[in-house]
PDB file of C-alpha atoms in Angstrom:
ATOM      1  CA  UNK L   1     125.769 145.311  93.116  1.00  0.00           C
ATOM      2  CA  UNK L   2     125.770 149.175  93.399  1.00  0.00           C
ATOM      3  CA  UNK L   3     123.021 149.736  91.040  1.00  0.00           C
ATOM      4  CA  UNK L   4     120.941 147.193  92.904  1.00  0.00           C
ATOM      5  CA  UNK L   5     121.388 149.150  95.939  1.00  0.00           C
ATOM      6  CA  UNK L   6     120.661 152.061  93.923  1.00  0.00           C
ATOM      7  CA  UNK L   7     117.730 150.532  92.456  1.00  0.00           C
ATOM      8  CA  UNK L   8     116.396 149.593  96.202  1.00  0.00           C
ATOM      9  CA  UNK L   9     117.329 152.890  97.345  1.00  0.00           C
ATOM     10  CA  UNK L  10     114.553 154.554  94.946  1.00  0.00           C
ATOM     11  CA  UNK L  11     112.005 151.924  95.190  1.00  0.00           C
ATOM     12  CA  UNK L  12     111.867 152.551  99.134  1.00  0.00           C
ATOM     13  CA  UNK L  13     111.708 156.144  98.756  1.00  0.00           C
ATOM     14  CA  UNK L  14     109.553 155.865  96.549  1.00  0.00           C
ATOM     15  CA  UNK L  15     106.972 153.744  98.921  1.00  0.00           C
ATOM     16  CA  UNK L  16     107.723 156.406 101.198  1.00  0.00           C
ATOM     17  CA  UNK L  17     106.511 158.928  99.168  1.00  0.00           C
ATOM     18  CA  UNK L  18     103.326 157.433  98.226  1.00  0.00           C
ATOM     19  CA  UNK L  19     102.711 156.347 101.410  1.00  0.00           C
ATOM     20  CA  UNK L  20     102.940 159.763 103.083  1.00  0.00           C
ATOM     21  CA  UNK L  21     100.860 161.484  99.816  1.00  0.00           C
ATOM     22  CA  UNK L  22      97.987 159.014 100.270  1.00  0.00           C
ATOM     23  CA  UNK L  23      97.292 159.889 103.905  1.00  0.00           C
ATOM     24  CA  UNK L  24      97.858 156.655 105.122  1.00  0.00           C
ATOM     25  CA  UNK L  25      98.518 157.612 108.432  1.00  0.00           C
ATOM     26  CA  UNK L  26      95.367 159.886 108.679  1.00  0.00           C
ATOM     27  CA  UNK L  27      92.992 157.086 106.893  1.00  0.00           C
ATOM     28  CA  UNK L  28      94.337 154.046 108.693  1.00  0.00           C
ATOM     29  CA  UNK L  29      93.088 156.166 111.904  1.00  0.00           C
ATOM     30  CA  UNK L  30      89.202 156.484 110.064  1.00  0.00           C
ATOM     31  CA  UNK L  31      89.199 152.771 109.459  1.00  0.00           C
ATOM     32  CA  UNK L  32      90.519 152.020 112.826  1.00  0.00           C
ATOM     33  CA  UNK L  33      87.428 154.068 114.159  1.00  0.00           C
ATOM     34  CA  UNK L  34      85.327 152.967 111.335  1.00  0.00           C
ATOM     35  CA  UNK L  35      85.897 149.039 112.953  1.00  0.00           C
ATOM     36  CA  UNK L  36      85.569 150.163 116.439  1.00  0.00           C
ATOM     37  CA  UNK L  37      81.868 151.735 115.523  1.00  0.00           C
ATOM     38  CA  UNK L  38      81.024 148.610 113.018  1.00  0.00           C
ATOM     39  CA  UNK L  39      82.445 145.863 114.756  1.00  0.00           C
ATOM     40  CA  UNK L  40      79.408 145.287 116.731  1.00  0.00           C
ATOM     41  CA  UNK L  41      77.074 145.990 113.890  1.00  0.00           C
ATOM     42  CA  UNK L  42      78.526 143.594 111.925  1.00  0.00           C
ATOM     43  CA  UNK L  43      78.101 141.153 114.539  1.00  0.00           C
ATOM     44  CA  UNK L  44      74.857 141.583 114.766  1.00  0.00           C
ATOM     45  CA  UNK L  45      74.074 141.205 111.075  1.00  0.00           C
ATOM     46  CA  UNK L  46      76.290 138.051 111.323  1.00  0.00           C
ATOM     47  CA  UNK L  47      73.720 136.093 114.108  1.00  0.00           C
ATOM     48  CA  UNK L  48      70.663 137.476 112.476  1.00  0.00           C
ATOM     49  CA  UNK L  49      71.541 135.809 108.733  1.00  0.00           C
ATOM     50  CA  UNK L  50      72.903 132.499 110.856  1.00  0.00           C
ATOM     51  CA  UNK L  51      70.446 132.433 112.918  1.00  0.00           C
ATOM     52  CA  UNK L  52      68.043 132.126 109.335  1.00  0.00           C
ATOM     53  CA  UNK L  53      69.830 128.601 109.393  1.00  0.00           C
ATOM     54  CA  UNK L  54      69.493 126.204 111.737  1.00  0.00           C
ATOM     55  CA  UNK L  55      71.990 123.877 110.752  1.00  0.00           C
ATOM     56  CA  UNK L  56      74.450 126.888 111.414  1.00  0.00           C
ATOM     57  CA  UNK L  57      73.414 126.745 115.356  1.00  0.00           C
ATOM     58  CA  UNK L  58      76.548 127.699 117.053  1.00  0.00           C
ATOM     59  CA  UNK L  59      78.232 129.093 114.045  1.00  0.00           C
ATOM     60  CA  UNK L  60      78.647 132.513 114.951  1.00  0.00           C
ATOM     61  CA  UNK L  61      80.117 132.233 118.163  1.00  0.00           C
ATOM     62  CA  UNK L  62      83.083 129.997 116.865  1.00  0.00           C
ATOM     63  CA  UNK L  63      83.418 132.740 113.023  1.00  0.00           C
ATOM     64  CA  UNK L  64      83.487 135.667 116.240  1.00  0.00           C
ATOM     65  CA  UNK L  65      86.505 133.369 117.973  1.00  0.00           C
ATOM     66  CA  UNK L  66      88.002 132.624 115.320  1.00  0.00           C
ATOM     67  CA  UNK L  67      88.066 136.306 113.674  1.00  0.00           C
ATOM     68  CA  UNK L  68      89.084 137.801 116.846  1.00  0.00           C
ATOM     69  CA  UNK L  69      91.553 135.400 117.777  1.00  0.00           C
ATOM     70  CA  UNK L  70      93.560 135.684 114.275  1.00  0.00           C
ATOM     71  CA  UNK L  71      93.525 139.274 113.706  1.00  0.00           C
ATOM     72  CA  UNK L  72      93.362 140.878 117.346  1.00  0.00           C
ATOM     73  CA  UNK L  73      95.604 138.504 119.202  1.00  0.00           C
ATOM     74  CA  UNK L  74      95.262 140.308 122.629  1.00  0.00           C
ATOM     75  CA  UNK L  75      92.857 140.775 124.569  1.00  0.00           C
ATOM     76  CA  UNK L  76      90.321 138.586 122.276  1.00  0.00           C
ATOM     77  CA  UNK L  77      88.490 136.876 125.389  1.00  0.00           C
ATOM     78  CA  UNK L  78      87.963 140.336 126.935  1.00  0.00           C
ATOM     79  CA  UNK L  79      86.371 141.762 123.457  1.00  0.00           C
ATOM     80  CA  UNK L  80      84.481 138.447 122.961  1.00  0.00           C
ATOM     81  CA  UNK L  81      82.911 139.051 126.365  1.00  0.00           C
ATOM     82  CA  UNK L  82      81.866 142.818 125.401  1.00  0.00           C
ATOM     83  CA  UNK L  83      80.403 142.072 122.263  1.00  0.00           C
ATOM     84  CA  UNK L  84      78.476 139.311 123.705  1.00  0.00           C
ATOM     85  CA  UNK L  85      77.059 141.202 125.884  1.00  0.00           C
ATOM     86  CA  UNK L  86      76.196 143.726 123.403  1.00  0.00           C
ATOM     87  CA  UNK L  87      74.893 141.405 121.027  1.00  0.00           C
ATOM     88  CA  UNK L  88      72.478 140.162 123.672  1.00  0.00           C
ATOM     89  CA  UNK L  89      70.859 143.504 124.398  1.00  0.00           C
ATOM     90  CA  UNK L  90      70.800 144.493 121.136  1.00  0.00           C
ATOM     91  CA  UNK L  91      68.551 140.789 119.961  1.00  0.00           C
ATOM     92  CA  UNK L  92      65.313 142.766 120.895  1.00  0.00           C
ATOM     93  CA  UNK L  93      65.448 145.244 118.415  1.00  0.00           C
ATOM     94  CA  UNK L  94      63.307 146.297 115.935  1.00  0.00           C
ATOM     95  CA  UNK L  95      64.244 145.428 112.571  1.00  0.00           C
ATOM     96  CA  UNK L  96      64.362 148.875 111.328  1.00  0.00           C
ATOM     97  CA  UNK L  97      67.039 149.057 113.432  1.00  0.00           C
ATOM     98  CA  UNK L  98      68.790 145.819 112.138  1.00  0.00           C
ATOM     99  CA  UNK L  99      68.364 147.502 108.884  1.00  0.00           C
ATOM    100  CA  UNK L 100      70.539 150.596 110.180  1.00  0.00           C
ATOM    101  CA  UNK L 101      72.896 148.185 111.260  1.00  0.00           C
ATOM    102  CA  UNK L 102      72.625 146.722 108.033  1.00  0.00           C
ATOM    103  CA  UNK L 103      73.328 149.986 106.214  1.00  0.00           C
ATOM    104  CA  UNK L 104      76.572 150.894 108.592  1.00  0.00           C
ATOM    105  CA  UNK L 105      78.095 147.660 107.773  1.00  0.00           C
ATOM    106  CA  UNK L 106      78.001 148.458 104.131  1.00  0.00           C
ATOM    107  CA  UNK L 107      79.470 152.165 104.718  1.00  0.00           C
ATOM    108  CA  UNK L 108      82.138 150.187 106.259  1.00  0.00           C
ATOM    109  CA  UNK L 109      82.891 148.526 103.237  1.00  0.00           C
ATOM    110  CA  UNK L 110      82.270 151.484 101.137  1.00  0.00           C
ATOM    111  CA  UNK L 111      84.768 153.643 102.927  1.00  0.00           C
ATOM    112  CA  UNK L 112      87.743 150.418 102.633  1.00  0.00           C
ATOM    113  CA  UNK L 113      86.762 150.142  99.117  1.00  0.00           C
ATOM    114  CA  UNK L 114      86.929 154.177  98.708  1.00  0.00           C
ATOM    115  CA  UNK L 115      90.727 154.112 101.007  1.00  0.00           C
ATOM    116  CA  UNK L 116      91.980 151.415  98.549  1.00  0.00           C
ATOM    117  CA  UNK L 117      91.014 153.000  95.449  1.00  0.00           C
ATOM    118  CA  UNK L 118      92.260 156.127  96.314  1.00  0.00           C
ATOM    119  CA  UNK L 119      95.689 155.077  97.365  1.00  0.00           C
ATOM    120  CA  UNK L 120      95.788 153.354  93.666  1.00  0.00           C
ATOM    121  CA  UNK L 121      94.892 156.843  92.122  1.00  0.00           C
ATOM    122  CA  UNK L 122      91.372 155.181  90.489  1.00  0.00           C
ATOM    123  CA  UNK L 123      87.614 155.511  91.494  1.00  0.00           C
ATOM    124  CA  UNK L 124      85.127 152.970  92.712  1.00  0.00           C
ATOM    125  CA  UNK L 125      84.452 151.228  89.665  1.00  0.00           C
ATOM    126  CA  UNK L 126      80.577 151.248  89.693  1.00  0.00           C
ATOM    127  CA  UNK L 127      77.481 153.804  90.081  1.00  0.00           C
ATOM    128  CA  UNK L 128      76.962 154.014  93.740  1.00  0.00           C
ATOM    129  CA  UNK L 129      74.067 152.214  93.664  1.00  0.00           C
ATOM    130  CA  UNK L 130      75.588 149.189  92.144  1.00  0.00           C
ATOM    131  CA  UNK L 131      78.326 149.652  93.991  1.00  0.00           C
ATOM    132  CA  UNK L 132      75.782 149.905  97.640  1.00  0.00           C
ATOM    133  CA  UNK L 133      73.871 146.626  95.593  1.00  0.00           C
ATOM    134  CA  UNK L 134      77.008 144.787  95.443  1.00  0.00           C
ATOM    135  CA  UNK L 135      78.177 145.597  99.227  1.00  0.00           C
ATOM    136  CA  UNK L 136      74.787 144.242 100.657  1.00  0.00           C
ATOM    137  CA  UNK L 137      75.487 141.143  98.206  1.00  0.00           C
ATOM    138  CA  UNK L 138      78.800 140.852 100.334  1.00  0.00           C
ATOM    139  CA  UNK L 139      77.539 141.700 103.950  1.00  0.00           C
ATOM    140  CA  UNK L 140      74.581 138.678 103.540  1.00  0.00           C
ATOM    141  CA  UNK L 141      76.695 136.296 101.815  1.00  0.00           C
ATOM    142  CA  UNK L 142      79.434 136.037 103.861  1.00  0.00           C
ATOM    143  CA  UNK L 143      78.237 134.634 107.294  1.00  0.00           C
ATOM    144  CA  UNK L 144      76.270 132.332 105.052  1.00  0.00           C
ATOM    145  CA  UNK L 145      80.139 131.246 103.585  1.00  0.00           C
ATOM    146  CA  UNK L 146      81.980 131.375 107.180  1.00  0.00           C
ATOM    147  CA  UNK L 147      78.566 129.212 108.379  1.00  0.00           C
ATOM    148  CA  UNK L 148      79.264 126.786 105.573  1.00  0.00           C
ATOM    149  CA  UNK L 149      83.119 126.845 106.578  1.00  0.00           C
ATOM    150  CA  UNK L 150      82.605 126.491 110.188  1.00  0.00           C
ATOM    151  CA  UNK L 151      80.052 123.820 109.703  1.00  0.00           C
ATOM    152  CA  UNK L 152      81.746 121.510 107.750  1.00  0.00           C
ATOM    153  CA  UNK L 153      84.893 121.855 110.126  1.00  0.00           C
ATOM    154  CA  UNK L 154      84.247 118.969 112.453  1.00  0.00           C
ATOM    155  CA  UNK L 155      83.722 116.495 109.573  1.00  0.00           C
ATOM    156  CA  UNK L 156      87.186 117.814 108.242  1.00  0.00           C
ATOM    157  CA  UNK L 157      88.669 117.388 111.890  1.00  0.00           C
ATOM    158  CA  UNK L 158      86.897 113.327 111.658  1.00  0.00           C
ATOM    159  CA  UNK L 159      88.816 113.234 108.079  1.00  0.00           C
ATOM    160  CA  UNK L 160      91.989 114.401 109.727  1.00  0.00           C
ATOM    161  CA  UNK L 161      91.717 112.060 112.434  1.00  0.00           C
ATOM    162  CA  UNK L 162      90.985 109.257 110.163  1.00  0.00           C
ATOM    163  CA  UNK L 163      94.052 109.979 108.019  1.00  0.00           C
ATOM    164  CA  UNK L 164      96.664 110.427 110.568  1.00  0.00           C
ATOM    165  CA  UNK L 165      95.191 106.726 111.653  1.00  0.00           C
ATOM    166  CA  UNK L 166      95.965 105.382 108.688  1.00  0.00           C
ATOM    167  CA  UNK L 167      99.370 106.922 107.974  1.00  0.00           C
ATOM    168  CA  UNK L 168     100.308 107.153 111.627  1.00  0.00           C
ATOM    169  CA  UNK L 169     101.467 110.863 110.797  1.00  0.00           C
ATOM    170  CA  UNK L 170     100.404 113.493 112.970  1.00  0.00           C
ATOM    171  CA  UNK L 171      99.033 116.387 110.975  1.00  0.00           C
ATOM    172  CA  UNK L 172      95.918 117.579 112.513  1.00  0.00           C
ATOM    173  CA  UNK L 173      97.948 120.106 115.298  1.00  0.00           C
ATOM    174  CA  UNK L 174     100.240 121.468 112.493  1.00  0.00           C
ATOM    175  CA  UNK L 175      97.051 122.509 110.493  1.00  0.00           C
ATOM    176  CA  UNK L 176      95.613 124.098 113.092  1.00  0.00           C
ATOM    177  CA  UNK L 177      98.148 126.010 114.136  1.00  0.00           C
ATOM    178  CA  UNK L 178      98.678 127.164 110.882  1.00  0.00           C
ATOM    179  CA  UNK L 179      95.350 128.247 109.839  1.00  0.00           C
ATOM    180  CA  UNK L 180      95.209 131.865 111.342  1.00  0.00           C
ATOM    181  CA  UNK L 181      98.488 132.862 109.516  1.00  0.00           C
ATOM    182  CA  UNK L 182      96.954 131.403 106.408  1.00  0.00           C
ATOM    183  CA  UNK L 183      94.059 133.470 106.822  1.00  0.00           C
ATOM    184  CA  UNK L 184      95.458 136.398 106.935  1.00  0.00           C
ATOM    185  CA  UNK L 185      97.930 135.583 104.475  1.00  0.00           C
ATOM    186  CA  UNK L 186      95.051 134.541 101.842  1.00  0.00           C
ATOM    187  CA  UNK L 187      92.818 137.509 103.156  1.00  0.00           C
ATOM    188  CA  UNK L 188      95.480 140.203 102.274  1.00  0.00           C
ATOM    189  CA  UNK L 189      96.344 138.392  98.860  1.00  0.00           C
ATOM    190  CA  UNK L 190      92.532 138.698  97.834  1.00  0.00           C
ATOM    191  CA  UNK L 191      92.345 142.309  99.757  1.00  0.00           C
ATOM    192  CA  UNK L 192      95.003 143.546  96.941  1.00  0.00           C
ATOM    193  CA  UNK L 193      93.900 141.325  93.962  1.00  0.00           C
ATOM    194  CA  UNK L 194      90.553 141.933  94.330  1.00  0.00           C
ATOM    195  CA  UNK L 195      89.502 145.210  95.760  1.00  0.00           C
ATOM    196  CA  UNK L 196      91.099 148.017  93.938  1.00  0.00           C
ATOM    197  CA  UNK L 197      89.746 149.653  90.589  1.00  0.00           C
ATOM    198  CA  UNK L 198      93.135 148.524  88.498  1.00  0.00           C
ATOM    199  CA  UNK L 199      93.983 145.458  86.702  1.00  0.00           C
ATOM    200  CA  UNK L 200      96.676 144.149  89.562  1.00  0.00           C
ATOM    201  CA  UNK L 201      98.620 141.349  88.357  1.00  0.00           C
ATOM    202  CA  UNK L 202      97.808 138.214  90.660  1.00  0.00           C
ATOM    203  CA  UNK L 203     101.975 138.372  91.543  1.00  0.00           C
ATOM    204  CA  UNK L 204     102.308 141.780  92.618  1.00  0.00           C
ATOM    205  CA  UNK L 205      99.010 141.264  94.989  1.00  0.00           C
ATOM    206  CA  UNK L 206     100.729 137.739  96.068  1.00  0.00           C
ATOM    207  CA  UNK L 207     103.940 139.556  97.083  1.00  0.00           C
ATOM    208  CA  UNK L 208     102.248 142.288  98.705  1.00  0.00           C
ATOM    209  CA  UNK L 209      99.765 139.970 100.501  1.00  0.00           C
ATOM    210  CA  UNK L 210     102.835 137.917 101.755  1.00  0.00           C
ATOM    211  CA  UNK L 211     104.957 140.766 102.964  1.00  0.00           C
ATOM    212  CA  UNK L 212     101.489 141.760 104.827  1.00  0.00           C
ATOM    213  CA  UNK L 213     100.433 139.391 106.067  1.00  0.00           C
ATOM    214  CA  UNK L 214     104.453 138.506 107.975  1.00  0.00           C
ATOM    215  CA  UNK L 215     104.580 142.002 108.827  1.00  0.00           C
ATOM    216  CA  UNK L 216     100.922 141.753 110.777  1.00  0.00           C
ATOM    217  CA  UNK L 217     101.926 138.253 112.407  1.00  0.00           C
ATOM    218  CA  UNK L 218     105.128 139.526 113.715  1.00  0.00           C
ATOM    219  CA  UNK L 219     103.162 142.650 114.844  1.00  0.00           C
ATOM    220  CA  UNK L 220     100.847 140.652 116.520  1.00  0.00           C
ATOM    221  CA  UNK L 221     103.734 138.747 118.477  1.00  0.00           C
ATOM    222  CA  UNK L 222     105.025 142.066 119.907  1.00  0.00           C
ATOM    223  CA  UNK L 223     101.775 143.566 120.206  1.00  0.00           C
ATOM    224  CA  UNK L 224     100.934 140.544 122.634  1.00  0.00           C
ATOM    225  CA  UNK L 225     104.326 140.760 124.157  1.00  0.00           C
ATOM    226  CA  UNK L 226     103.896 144.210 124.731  1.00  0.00           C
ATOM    227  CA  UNK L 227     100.555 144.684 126.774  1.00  0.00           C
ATOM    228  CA  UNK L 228     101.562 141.460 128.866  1.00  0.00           C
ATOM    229  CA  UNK L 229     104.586 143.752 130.277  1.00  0.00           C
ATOM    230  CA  UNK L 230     102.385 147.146 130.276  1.00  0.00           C
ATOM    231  CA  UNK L 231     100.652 147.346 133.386  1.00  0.00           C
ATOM    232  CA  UNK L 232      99.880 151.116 133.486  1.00  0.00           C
ATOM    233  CA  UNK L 233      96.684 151.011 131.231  1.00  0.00           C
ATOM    234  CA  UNK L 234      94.940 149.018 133.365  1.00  0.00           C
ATOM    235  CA  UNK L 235      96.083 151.609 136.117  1.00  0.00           C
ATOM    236  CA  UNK L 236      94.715 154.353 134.279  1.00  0.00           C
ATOM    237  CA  UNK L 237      91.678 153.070 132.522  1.00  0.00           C
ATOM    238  CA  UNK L 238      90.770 149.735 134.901  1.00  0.00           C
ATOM    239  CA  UNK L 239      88.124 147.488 133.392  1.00  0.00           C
ATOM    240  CA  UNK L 240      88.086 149.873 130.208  1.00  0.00           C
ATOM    241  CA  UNK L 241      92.258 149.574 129.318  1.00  0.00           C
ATOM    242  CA  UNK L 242      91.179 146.977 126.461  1.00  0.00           C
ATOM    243  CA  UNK L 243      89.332 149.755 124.798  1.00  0.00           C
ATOM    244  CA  UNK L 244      92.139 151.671 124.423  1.00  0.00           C
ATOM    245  CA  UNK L 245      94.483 148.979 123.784  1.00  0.00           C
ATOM    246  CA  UNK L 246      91.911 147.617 121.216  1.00  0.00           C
ATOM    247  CA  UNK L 247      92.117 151.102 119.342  1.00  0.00           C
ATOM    248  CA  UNK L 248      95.801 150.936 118.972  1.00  0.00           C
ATOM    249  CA  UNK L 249      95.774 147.246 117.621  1.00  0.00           C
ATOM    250  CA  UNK L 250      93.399 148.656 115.070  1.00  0.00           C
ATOM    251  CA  UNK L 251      95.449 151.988 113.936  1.00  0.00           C
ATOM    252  CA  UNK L 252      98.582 149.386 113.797  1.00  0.00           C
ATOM    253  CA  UNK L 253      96.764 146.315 111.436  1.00  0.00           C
ATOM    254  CA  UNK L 254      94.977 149.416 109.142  1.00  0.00           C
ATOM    255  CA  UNK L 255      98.634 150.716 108.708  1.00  0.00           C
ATOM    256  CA  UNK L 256     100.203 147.464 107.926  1.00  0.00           C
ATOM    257  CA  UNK L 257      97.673 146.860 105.623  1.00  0.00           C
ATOM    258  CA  UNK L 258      97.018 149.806 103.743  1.00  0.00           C
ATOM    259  CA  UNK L 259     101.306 149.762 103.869  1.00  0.00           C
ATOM    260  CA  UNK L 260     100.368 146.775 101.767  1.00  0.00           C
ATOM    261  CA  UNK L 261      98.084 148.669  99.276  1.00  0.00           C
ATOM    262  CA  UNK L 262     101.105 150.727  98.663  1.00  0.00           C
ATOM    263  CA  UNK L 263     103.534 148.138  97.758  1.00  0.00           C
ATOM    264  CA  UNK L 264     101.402 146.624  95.895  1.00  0.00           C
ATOM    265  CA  UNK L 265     100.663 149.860  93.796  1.00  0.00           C
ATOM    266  CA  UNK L 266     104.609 150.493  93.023  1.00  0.00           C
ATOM    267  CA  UNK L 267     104.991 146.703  92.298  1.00  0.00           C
ATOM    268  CA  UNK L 268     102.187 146.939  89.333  1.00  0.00           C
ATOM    269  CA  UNK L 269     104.271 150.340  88.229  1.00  0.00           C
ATOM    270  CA  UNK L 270     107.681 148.527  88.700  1.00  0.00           C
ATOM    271  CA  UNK L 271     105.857 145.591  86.446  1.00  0.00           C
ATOM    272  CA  UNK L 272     104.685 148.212  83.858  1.00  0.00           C
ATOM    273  CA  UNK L 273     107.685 149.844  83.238  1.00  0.00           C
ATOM    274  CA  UNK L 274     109.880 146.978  82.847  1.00  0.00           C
ATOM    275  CA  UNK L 275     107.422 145.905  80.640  1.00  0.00           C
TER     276      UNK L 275
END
């Protein structure tokens, strides 16, 4: 029992550790920025690709509700609003500009690819121009991929419907409230399988995508329960307080997350040396 507490004792210091030597505080703050700057960018790339598709008419609005809903709980109508509007002044431009957009929405990924690899002590595994080639592949396939997934959703709903008909058991409100915590739970999994320049064994990036992904639900919960009691942003800052409010959120998830990147890391060591 002693030398299990012993054992724990060094494993958490030694998170600590790591976490403080990789800058995690300093480079959850660049990605927080990094998402406030790209956010909208990103949007825009996402409604010019589904907007190639016109089967996909609609699509982006509910992949923008959805995203913001499960990962920024507050505040998501607010945001939704602002980028909306953004989005629709920003429809008329040129599409050199669209292609800056384009470009800032890879750097984004660049720089979370670059933050992961560098907590894990490795380099981006590619020439930078593969590595740019393979970003763009990422940044124009994926609306296509949350089209397809948001498109085929009402025929699932019709399936569920038809199901809990026939068995009489009442399924379809359980799913749905349990798909944002799977997202996140499945996004943080692949996040830490997937991303850093390291063989990660699928288990250590499962455990660390669990404890993540619970650790940003329950933040989310206070998070929610804590700007619904604090009244003096909106004193100070007005129409603006989500702006600031938004920020936080953002410094908070990058820190859980990159929190995650760490664990992960000493679990893969841990694995290692008892191997």
């Amino acid at each position: 029992m002693f030398s299990k507490v012993t054992n724990a004792r060094i494993f958490w210091l030694q998170y600590w550790r790591l976490f403080f030597d990789s800058q995690c505080t300093r480079m959850a703050a660049s990605l927080a920025y990094s998402t406030l700057l790209t956010l909208v960018p990103l949007l825009i790339i996402l409604f010019s690709i589904l907007a190639l598709f016109p089967w996909f008419h609609g699509a982006g609005q509910s992949v923008q509700q959805f995203v913001l809903k499960t990962f920024i709980p507050s505040y998501a109508e607010e945001i939704s609003h602002q980028i909306n509007s953004f989005v629709a002044n920003m429809r008329q431009l040129s599409w050199y500009r669209l292609i800056f957009f384009f470009v800032v929405s890879i750097l984004m990924i660049y720089n979370l690819v670059n933050t992961f690899n560098r907590i894990w002590g490795t380099s981006i595994r590619k020439h930078i121009t593969s590595s740019f080639v393979w970003y763009a592949i990422v940044v124009l396939v994926s609306p296509v991929v949350l089209g397809v997934l948001f498109f085929i959703g009402p025929y699932l709903n019709m399936l569920l419907v038809d199901f809990e008909q026939l068995t009489h058991w009442s399924i379809e409100k359980p799913i749905i409230l349990a798909l944002p915590y799977g997202v996140s739970w499945v996004t943080f999994i692949g996040f830490n399988w997937l991303i850093p320049n390291a063989r990660v064994p699928f288990r250590c990036a499962f455990w660390a995508g669990t404890v993540t992904a619970l650790l940003f639900e329950s933040a989310k919960i206070v998070f929610a329960a804590y700007t619904s009691h604090v009244s003096y942003y909106h004193v100070l800052y007005g129409a603006l307080s989500v702006i600031p409010l938004f920020l936080i959120w953002l410094y908070v998830s990058w820190l859980i997350i990159l929190g995650g990147v760490v664990l992960c890391c000493l679990l893969r060591e841990k694995a290692i040396f008892l191997a």
